[in-house]
PDB file of C-alpha atoms and ligand atoms in Angstrom:
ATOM      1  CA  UNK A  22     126.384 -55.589  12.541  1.00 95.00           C
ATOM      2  CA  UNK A  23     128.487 -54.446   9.467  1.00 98.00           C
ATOM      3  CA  UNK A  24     130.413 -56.281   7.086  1.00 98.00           C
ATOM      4  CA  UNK A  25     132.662 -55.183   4.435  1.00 98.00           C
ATOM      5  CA  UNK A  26     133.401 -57.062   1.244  1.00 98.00           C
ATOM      6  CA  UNK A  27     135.912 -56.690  -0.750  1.00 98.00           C
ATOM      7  CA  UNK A  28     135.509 -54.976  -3.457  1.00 98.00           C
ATOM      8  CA  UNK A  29     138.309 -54.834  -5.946  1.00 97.00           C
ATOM      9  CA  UNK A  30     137.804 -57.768  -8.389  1.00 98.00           C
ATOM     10  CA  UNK A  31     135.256 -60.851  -8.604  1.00 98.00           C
ATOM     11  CA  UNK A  32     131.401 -61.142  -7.484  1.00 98.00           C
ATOM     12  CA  UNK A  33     131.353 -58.662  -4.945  1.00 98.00           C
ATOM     13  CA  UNK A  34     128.144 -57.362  -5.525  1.00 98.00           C
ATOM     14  CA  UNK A  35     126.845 -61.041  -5.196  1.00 98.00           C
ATOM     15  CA  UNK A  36     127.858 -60.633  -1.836  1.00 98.00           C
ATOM     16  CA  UNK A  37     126.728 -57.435  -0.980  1.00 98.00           C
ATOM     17  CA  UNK A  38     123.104 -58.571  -2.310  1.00 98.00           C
ATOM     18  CA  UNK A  39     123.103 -61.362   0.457  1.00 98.00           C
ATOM     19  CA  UNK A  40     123.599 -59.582   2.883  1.00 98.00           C
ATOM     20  CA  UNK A  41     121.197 -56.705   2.172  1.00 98.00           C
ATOM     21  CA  UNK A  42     118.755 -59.403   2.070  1.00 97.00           C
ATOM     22  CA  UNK A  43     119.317 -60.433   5.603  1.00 98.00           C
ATOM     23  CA  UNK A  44     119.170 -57.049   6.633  1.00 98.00           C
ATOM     24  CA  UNK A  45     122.916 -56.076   7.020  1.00 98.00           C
ATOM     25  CA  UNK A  46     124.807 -53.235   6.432  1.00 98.00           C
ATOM     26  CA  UNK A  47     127.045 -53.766   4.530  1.00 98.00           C
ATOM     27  CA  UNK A  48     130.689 -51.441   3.389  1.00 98.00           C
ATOM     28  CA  UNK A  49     132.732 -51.954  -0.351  1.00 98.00           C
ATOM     29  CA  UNK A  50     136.340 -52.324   0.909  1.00 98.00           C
ATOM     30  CA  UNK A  51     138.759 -51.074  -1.384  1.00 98.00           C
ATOM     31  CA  UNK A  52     141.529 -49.125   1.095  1.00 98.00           C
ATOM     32  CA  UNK A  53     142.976 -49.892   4.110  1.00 98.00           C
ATOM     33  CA  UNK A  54     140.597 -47.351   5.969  1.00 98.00           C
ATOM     34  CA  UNK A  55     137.646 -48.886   4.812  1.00 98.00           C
ATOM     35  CA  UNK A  56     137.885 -52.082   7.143  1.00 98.00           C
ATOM     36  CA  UNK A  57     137.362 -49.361  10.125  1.00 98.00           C
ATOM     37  CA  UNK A  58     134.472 -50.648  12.035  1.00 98.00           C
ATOM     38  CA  UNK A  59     133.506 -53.927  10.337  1.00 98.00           C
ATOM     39  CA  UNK A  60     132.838 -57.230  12.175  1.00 98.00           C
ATOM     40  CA  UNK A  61     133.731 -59.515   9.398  1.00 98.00           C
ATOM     41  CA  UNK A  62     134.743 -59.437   6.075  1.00 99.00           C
ATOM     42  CA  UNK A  63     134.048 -61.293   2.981  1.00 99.00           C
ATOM     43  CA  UNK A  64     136.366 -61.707   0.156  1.00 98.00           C
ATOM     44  CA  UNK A  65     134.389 -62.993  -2.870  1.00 98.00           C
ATOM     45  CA  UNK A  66     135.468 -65.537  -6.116  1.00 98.00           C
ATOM     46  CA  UNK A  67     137.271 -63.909  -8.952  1.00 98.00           C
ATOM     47  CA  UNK A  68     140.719 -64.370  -9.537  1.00 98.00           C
ATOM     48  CA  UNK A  69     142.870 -64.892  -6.665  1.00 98.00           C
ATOM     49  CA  UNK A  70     146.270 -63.272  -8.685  1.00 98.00           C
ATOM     50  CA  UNK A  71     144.361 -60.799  -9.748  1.00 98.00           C
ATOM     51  CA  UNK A  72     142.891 -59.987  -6.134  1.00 98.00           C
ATOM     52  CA  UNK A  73     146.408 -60.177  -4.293  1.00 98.00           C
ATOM     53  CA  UNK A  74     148.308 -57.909  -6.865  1.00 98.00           C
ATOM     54  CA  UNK A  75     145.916 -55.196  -6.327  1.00 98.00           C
ATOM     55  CA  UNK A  76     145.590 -55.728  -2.413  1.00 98.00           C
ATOM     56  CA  UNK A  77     149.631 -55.031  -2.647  1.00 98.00           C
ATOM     57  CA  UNK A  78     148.572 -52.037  -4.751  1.00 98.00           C
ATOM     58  CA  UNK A  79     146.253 -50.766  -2.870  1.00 98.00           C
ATOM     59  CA  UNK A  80     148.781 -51.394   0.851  1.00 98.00           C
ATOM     60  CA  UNK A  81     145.757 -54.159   1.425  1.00 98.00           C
ATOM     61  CA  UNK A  82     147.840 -56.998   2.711  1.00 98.00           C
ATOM     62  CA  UNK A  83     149.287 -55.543   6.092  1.00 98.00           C
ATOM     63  CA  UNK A  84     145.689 -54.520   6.995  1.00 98.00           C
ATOM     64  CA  UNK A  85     143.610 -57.259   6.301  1.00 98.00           C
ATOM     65  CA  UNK A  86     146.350 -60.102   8.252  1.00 98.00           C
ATOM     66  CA  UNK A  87     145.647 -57.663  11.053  1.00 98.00           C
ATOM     67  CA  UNK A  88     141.886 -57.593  10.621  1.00 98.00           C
ATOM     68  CA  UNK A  89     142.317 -60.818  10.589  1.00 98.00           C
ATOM     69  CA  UNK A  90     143.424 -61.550  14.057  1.00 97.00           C
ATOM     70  CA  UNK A  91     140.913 -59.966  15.521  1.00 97.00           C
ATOM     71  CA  UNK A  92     137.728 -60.685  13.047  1.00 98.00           C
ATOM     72  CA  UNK A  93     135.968 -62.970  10.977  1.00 98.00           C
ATOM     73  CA  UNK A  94     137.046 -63.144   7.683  1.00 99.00           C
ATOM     74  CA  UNK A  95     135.253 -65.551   4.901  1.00 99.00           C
ATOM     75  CA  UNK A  96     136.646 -66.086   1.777  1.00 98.00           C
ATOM     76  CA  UNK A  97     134.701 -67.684  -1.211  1.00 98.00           C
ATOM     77  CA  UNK A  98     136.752 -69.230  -3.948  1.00 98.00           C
ATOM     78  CA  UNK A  99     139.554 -67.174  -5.072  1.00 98.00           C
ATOM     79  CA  UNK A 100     138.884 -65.508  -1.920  1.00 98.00           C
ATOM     80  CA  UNK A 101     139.633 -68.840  -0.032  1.00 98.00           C
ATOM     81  CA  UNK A 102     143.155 -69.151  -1.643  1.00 98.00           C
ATOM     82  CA  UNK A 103     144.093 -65.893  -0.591  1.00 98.00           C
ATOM     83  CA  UNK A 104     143.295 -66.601   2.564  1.00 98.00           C
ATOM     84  CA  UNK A 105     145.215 -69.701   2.700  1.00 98.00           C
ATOM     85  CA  UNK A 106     148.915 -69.887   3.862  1.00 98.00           C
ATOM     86  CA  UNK A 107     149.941 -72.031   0.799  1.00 98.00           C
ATOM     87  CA  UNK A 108     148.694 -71.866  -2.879  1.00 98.00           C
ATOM     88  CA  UNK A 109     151.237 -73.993  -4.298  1.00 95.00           C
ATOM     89  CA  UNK A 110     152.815 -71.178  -6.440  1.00 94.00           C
ATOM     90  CA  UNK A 111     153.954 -67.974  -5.970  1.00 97.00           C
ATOM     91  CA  UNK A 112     151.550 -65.094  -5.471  1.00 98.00           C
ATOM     92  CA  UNK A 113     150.414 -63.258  -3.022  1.00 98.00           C
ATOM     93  CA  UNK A 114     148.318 -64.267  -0.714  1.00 98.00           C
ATOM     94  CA  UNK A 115     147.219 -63.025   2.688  1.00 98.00           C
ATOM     95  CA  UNK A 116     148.570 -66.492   4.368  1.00 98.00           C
ATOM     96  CA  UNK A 117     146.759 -66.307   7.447  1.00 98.00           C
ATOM     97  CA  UNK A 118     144.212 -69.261   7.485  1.00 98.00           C
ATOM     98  CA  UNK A 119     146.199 -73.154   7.737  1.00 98.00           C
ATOM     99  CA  UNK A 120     145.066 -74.338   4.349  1.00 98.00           C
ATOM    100  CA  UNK A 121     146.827 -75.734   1.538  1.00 98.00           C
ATOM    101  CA  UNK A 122     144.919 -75.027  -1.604  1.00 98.00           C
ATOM    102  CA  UNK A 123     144.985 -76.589  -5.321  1.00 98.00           C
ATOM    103  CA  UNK A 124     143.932 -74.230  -7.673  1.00 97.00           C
ATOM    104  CA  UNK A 125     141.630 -74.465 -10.651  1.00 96.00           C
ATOM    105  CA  UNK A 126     141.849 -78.423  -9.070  1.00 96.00           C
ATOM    106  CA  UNK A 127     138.683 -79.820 -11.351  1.00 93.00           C
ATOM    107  CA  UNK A 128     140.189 -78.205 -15.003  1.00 91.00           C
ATOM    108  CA  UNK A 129     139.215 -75.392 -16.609  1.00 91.00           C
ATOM    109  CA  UNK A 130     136.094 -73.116 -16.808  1.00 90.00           C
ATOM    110  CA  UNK A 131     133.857 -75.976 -18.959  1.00 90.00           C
ATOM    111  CA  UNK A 132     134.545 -78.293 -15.796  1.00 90.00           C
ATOM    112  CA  UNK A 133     132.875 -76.201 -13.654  1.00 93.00           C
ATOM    113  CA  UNK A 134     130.194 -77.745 -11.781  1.00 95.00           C
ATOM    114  CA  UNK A 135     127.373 -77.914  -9.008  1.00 97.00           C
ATOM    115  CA  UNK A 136     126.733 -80.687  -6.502  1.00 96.00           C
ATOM    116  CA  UNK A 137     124.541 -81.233  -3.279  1.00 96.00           C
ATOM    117  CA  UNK A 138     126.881 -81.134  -0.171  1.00 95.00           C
ATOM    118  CA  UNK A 139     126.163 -82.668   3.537  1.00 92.00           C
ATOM    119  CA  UNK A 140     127.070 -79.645   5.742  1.00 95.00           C
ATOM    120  CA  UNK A 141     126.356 -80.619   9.260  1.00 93.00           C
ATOM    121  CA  UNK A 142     127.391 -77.368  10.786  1.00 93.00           C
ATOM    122  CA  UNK A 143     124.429 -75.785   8.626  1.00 93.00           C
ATOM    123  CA  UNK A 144     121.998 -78.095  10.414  1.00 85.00           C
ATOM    124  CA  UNK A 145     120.428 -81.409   9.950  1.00 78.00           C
ATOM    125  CA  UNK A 146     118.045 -80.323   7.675  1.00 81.00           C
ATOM    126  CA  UNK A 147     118.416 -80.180   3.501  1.00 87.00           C
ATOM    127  CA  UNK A 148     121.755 -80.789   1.877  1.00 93.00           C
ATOM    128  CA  UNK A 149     123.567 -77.863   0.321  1.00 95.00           C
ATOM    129  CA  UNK A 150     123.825 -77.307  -3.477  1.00 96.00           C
ATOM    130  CA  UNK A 151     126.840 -75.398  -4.255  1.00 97.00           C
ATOM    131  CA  UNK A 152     128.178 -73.789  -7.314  1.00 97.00           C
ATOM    132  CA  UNK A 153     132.037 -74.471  -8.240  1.00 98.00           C
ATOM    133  CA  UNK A 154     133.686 -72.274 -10.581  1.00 97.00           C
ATOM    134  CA  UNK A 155     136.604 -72.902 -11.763  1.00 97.00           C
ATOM    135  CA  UNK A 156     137.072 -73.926  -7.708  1.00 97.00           C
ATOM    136  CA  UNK A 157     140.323 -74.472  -6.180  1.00 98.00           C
ATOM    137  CA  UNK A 158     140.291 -77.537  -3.564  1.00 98.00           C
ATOM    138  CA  UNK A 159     141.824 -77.549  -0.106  1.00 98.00           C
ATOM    139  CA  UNK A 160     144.178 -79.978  -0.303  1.00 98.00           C
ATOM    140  CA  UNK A 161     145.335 -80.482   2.846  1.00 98.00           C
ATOM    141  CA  UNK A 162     144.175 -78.160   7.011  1.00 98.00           C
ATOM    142  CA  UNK A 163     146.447 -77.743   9.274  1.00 98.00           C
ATOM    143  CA  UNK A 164     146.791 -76.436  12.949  1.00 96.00           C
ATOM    144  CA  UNK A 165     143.145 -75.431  14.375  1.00 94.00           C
ATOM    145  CA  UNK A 166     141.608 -76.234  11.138  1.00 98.00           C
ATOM    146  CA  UNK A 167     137.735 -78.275  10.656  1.00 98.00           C
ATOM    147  CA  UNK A 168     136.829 -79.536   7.837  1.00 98.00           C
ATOM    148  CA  UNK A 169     133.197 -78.338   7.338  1.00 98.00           C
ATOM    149  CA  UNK A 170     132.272 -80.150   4.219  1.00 97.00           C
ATOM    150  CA  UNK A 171     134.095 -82.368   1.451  1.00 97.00           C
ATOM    151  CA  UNK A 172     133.196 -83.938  -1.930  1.00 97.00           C
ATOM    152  CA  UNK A 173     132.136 -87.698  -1.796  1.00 94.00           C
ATOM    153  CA  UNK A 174     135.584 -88.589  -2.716  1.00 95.00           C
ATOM    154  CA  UNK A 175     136.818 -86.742   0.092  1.00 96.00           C
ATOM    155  CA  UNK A 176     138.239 -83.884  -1.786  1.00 97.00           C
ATOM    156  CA  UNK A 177     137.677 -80.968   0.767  1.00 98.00           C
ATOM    157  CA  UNK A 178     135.884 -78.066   0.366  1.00 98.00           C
ATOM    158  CA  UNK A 179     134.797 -75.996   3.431  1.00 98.00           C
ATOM    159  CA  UNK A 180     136.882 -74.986   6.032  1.00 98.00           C
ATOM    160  CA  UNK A 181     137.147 -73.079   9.202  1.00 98.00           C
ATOM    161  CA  UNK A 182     139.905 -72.146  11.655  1.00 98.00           C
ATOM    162  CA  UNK A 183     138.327 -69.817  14.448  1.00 98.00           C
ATOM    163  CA  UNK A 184     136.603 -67.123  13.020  1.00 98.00           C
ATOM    164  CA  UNK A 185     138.375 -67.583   9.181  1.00 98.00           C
ATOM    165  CA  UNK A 186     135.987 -69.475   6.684  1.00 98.00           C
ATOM    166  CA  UNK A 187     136.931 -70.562   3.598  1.00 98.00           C
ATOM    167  CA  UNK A 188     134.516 -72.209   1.099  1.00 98.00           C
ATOM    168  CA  UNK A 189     136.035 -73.384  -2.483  1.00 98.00           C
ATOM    169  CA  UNK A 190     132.278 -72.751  -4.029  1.00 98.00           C
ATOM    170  CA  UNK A 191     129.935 -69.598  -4.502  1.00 98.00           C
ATOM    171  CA  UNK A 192     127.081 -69.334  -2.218  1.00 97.00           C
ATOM    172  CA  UNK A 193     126.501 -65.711  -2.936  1.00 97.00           C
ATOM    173  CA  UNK A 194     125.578 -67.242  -6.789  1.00 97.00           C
ATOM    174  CA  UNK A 195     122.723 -69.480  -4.860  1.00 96.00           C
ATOM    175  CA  UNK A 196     119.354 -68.170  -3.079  1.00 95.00           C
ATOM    176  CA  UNK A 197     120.033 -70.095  -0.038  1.00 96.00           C
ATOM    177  CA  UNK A 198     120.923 -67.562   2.569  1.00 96.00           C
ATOM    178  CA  UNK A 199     122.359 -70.661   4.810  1.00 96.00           C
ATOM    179  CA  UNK A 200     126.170 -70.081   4.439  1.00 97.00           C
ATOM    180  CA  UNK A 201     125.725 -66.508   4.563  1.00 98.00           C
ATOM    181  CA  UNK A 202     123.961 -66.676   8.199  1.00 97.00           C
ATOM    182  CA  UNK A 203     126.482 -68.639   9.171  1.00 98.00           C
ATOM    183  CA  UNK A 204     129.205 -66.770   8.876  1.00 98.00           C
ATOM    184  CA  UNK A 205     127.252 -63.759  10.626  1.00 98.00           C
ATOM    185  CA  UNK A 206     127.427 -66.200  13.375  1.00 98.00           C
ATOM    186  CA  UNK A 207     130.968 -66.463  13.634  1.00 98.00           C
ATOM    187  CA  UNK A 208     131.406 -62.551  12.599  1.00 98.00           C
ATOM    188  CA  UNK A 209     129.354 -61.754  15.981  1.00 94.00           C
TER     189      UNK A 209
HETATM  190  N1  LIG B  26     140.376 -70.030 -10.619  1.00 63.30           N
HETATM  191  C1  LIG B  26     140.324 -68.850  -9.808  1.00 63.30           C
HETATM  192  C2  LIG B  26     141.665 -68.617  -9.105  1.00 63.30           C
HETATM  193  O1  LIG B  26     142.534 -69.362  -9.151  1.00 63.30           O
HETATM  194  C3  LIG B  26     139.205 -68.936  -8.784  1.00 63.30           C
HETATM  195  C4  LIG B  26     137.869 -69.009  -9.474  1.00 63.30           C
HETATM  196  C5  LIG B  26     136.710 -68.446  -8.704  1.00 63.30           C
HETATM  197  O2  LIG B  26     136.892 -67.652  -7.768  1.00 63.30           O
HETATM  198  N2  LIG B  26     135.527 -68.819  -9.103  1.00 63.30           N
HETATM  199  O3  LIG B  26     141.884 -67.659  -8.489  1.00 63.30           O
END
């Protein structure tokens, strides 16, 4: 199993540390031929203008909506909104997940925040503290879309449409390896 993360902006090497510590190899993605041979990708938090104006740079955005078809791709924050097909402004985003997403939805950095989530596809077991940053909610799923986990007022927050994830917090900033296992699941 190897999984590239994108590596052009953001926590990256957050990432990249996970995954080493569940034993997988793992590839910095950066140029198009880079995603040869993966089985999943993740695109970390950051900032998600930042992120698409250098995928366009870099002839990114072609490549990874193909990847995409075929592979698991799991984007974490900023990496969530460029996932999603609508980001309620203009920018550019991959657009290949059925997600509508509010950025920077709970205010500014100071609001950022961690709670304890109920995540049933994680198991039955302990609840799920996650880190928002800054977070973007998703607003609204569409098509094949579940909702994996939402905020007690309902406000969503984990997605997943086939083998695309999207997550509005940072599990890569936690030591629970939980989300991260996951998604080698679906990257399989
Ligand atoms: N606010 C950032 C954005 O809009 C996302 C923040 C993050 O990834 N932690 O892209």
């Amino acid at each position: 199993m190897k999984i590239g993360v994108l590596a052009i902006q953001g926590d990256f090497a957050e990432h990249i540390f996970m995954l080493k510590r569940l034993g997988v190899e793992t590839a910095e993605v950066r140029l198009p031929p880079h995603l040869d041979g993966l089985d999943g990708l993740i695109m970390p938090g950051g900032e998600s203008t930042t992120i698409g104006k250098l995928c366009v740079d870099f002839g990114l955005l072609e490549p990874l909506r193909k990847f995409g078809n075929t592979h698991a791709i799991w984007g974490t924050c900023a990496g969530a909104i460029f996932l999603s097909k609508d980001a309620r402004r203009s920018q550019p985003l991959l657009g290949i997940m059925d997600i509508i997403v509010y950025r920077n939805a709970f205010g500014r950095q100071v609001d950022s925040f961690e709670a304890d989530l109920a995540i049933p596809e994680l198991g039955e077991g302990e609840s799920y503290h996650a880190i928002f940053i800054r977070a973007p909610i998703i607003e609204s799923v569409h098509g094949g879309t579940r909702i994996l986990s939402a905020l007690p007022d309902g406000r969503i927050v984990a997605a997943r449409q086939g083998k695309l994830l999207a997550t509005s917090f940072h599990p890569e900033l936690t030591q629970d390896t939980r989300f991260h296992q996951y998604f080698l699941s679906i990257a399989k």
